[in-house]
Short mmCIF file of N, CA, C and O in Angstrom, two decimals:
data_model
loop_
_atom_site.label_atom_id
_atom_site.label_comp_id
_atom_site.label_asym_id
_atom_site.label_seq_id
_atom_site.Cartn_x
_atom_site.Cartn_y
_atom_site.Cartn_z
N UNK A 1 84.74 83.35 84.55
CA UNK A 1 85.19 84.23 85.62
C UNK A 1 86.61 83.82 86.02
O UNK A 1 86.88 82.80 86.65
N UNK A 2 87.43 84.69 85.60
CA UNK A 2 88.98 84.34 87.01
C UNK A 2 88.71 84.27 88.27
O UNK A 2 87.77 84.57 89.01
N UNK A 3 89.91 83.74 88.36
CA UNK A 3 90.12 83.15 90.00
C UNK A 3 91.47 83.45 90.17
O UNK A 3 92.41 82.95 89.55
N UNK A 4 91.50 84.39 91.15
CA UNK A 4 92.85 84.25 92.14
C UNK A 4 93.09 83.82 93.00
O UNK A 4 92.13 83.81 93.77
N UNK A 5 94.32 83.20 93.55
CA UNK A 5 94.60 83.35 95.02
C UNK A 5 95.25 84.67 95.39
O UNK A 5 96.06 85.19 94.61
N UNK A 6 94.92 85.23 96.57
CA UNK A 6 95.28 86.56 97.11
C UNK A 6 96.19 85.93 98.61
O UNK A 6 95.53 85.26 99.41
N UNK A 7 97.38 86.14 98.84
CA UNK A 7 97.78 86.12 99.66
C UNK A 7 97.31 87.58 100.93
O UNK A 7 97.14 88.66 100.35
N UNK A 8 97.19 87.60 101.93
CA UNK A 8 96.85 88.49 102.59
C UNK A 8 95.53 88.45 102.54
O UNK A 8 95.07 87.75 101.62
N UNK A 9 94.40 89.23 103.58
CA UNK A 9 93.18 88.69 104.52
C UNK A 9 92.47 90.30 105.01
O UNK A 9 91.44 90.87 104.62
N UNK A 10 93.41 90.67 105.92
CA UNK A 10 92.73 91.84 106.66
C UNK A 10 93.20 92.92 106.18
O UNK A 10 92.34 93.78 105.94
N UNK A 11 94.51 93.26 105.89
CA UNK A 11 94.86 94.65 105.04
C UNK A 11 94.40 95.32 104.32
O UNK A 11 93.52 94.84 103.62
N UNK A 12 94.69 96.49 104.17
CA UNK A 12 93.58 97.67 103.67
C UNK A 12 93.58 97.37 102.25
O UNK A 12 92.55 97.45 101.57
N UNK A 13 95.08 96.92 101.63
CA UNK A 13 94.90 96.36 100.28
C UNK A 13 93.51 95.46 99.71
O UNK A 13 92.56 95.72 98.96
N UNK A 14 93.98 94.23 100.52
CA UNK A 14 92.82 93.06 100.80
C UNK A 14 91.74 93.35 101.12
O UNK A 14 91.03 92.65 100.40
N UNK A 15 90.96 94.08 101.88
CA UNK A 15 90.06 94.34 101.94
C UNK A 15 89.22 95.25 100.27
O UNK A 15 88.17 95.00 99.68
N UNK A 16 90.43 96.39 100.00
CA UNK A 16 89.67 96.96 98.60
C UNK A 16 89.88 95.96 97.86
O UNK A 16 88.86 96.10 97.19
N UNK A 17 90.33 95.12 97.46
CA UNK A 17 89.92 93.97 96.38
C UNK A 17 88.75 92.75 97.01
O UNK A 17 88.19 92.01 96.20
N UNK A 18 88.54 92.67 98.09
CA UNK A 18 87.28 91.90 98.11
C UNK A 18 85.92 92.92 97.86
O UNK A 18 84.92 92.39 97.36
N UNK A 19 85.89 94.06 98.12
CA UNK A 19 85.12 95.19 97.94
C UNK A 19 84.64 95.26 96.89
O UNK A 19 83.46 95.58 96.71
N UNK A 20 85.53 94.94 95.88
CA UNK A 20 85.61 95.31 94.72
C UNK A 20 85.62 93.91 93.40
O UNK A 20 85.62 94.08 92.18
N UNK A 21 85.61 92.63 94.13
CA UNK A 21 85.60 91.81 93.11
C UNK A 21 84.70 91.43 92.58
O UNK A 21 84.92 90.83 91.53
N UNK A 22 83.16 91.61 93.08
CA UNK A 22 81.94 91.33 92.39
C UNK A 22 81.85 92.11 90.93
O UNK A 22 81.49 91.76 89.80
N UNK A 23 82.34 93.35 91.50
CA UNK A 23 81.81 94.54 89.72
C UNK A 23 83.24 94.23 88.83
O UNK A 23 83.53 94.61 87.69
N UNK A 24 83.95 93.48 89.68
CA UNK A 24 85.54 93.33 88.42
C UNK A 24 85.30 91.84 88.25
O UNK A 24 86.16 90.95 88.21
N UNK A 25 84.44 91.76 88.20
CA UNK A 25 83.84 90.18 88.25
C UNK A 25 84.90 88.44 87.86
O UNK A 25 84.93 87.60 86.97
N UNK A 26 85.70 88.73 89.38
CA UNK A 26 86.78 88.11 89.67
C UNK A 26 86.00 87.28 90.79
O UNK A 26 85.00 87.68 91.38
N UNK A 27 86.66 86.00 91.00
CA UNK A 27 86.63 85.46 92.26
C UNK A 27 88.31 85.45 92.55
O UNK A 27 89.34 85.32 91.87
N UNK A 28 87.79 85.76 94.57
CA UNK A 28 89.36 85.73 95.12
C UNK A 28 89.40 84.92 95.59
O UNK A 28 88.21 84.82 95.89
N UNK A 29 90.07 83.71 96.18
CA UNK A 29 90.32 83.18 97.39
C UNK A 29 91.48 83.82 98.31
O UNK A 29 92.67 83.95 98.04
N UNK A 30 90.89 84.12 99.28
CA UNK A 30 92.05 84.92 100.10
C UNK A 30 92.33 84.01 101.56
O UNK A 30 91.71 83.46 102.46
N UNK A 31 93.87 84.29 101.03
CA UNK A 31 94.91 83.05 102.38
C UNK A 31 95.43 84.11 103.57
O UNK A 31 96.54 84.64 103.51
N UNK A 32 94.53 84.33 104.60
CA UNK A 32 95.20 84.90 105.64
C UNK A 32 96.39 84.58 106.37
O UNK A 32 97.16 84.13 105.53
N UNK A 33 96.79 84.57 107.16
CA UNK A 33 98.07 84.46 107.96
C UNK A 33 97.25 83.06 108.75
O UNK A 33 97.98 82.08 108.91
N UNK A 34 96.32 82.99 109.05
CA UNK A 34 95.37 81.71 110.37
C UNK A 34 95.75 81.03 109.08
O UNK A 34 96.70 80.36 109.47
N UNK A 35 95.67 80.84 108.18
CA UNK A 35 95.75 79.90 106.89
C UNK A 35 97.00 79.61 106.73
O UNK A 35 97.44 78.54 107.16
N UNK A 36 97.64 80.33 106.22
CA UNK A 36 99.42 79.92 105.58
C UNK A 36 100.48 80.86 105.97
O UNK A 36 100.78 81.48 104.95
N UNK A 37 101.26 81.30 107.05
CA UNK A 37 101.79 82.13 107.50
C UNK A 37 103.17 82.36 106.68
O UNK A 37 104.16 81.63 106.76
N UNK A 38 103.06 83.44 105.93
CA UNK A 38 103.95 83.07 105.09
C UNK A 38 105.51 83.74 105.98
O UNK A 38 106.62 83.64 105.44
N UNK A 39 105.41 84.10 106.75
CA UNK A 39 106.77 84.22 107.70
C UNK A 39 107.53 83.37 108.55
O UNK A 39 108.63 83.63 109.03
N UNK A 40 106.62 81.91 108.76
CA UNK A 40 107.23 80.90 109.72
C UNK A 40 106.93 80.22 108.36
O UNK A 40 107.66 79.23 108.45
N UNK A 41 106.38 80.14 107.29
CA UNK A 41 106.31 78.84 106.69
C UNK A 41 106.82 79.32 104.83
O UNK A 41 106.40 78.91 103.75
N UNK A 42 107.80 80.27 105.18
CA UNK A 42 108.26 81.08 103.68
C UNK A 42 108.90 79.44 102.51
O UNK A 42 108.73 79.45 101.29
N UNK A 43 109.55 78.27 103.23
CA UNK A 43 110.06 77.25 102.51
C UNK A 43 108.93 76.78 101.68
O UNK A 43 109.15 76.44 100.52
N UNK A 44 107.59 76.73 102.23
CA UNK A 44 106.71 75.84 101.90
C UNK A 44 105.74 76.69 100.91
O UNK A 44 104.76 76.11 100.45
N UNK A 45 105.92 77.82 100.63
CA UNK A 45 105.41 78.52 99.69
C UNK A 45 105.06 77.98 98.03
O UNK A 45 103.97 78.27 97.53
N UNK A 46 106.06 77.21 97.31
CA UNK A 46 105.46 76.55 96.52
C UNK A 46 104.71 75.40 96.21
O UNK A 46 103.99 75.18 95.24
N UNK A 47 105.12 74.46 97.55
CA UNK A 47 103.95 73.29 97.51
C UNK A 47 102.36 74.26 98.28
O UNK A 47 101.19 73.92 98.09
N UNK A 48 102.70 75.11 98.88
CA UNK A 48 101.52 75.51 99.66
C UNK A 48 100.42 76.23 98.17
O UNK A 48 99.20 76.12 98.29
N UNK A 49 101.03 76.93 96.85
CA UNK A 49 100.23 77.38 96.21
C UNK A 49 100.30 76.30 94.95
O UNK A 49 100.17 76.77 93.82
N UNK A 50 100.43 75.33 95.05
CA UNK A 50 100.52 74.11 94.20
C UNK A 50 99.38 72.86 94.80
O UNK A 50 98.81 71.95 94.19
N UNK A 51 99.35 73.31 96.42
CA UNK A 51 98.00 72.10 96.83
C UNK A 51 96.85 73.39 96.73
O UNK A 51 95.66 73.09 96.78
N UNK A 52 97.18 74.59 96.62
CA UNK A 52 95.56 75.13 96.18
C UNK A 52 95.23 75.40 95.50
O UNK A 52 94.04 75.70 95.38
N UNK A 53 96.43 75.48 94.28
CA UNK A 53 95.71 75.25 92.81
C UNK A 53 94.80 73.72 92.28
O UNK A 53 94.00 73.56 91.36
N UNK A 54 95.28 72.84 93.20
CA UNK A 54 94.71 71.41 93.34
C UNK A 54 93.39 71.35 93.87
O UNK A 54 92.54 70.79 93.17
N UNK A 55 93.02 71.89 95.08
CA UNK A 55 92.01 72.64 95.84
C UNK A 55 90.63 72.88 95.08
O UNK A 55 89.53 72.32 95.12
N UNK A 56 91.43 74.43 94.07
CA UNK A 56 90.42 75.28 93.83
C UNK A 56 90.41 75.01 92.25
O UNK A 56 90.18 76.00 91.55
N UNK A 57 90.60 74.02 91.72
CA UNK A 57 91.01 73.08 90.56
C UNK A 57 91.16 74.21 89.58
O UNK A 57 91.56 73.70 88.53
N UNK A 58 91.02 75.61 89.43
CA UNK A 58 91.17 76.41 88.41
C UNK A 58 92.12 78.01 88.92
O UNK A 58 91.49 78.85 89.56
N UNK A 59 92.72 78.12 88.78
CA UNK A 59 93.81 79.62 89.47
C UNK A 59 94.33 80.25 88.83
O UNK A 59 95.53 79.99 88.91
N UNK A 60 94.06 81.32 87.89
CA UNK A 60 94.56 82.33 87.31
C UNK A 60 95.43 82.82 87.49
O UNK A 60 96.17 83.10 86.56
N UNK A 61 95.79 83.21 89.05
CA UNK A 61 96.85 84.22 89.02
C UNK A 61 96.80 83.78 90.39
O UNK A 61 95.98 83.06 90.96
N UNK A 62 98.18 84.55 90.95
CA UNK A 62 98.21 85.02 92.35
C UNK A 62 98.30 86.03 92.55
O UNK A 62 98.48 86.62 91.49
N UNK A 63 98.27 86.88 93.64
CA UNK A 63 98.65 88.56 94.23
C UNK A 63 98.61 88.47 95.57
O UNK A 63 97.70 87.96 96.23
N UNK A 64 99.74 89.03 96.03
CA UNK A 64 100.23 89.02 96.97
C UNK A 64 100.14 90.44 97.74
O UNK A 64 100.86 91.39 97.43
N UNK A 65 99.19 90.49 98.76
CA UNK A 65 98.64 91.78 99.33
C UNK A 65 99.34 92.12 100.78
O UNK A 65 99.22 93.19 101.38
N UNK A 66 100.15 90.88 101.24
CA UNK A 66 100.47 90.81 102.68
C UNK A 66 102.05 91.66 102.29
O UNK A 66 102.79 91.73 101.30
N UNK A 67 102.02 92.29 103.83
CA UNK A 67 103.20 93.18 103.87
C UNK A 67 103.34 93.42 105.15
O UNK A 67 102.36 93.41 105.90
N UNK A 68 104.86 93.73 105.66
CA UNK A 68 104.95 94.43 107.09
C UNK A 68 104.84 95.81 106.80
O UNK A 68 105.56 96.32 105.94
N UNK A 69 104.13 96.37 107.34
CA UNK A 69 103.78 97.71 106.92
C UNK A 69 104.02 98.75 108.24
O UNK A 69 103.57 99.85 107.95
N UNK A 70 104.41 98.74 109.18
CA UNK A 70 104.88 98.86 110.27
C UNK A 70 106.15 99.56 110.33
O UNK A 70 107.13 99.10 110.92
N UNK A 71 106.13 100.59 109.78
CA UNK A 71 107.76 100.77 109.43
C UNK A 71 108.39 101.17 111.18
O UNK A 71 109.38 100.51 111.49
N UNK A 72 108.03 101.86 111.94
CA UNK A 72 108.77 101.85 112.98
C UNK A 72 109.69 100.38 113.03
O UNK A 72 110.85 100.03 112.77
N UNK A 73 108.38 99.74 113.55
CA UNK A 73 109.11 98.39 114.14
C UNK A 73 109.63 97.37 113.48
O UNK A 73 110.22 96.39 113.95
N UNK A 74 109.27 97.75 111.78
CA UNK A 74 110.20 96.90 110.99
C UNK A 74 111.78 96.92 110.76
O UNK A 74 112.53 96.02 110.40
N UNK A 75 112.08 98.44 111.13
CA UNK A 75 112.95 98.85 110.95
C UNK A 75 114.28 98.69 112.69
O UNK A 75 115.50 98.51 112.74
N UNK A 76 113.18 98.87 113.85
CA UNK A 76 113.75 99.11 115.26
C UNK A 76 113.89 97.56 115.85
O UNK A 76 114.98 97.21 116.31
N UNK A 77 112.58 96.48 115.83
CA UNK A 77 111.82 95.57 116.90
C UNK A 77 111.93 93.93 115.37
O UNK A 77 112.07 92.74 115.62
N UNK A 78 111.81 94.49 114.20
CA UNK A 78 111.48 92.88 113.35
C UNK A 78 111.73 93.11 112.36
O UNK A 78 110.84 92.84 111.56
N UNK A 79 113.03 93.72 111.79
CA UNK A 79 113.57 93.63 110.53
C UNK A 79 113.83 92.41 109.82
O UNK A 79 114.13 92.33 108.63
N UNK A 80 113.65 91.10 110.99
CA UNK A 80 113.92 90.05 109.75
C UNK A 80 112.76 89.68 109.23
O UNK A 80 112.55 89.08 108.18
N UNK A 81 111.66 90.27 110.43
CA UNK A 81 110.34 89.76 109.57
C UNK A 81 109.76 90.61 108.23
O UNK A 81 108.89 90.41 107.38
N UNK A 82 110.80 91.74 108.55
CA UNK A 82 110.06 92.33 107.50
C UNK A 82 110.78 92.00 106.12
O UNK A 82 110.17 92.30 105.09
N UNK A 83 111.61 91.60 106.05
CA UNK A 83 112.54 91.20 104.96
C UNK A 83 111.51 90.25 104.67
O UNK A 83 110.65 90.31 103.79
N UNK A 84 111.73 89.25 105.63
CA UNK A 84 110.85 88.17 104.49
C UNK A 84 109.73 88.11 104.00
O UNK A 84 109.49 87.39 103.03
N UNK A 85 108.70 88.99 104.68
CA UNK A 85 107.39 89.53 104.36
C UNK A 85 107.50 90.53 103.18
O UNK A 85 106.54 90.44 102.41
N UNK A 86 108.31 91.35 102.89
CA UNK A 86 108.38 92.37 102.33
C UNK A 86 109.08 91.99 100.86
O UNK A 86 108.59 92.32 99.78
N UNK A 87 110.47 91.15 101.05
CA UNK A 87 110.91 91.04 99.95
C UNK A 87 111.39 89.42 99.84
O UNK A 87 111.71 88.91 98.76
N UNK A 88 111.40 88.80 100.90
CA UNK A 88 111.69 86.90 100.12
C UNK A 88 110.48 86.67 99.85
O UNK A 88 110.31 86.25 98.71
N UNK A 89 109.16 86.83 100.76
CA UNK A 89 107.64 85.82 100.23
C UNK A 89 107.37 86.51 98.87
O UNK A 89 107.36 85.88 97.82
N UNK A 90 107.19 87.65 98.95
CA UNK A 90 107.25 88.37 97.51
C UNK A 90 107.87 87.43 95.90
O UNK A 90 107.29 87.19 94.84
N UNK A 91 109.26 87.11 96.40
CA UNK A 91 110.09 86.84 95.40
C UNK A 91 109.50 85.03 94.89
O UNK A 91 109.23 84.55 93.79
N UNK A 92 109.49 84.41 96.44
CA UNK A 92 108.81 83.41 96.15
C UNK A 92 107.87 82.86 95.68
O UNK A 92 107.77 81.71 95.25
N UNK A 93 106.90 83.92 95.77
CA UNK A 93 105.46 83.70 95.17
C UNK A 93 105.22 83.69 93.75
O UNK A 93 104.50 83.04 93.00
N UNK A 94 106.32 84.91 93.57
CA UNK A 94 106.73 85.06 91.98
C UNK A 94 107.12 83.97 91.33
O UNK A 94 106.53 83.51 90.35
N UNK A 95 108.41 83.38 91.96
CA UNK A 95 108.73 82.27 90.97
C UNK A 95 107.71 80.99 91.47
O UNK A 95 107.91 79.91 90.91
N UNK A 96 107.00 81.04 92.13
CA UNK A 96 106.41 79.50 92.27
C UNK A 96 105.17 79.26 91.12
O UNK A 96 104.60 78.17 91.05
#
C-alpha cells in the first residue's frame, strides 16, 4: 500500500481524498495547520517533511491540499498569506 503525506486537514480537497483512500487503497497521513502551519513555519518545511518521513518510516509521495482560498480577503485583508500559502509552501514542498 502507498503512503502519503497530505499537507492540508479540513478542506474540501482533503476531505475527498480521505473519503476516498480506502477504495484507492492508499494510506494518507494528513498534516493540518494544529500540526505544521505552513504559513508561520514556511522555513522549516524541509526538515518538517524529512522528520515525518522518519516518523512514518515509509512515504511515497507528498500532496499538498492546503490553500488560501478566500479570494476576497486574499486579495483586500492577507495577500501575503496568500502568497505563501498559495505559491512559496507549494514551491517548497516541491523541492524538499
Amino acid at each position: 500500500m502507498k503512503r502519503f503525506l497530505v499537507f492540508g486537514r479540513k478542506g474540501q480537497l482533503a476531505r475527498a481524498f480521505a473519503m476516498r483512500q480506502d477504495a484507492a487503497n492508499v494510506d494518507l497521513v494528513f498534516i493540518g495547520s494544529d500540526t505544521f502551519d505552513l504559513f508561520t513555519h514556511t522555513a522549516d518545511i524541509d526538515a518538517f517533511i524529512t522528520s515525518c518521513i522518519k516518523k512514518h518510516t515509509h512515504i511515497d509521495g507528498v500532496i499538498n491540499t492546503s490553500a488560501f482560498t478566500h479570494v476576497d480577503n486574499a486579495e483586500m485583508k492577507a495577500p501575503e498569506q496568500a502568497w505563501v500559502l498559495n505559491a512559496l509552501a507549494p514551491e517548497l514542498i516541491a523541492k524538499a
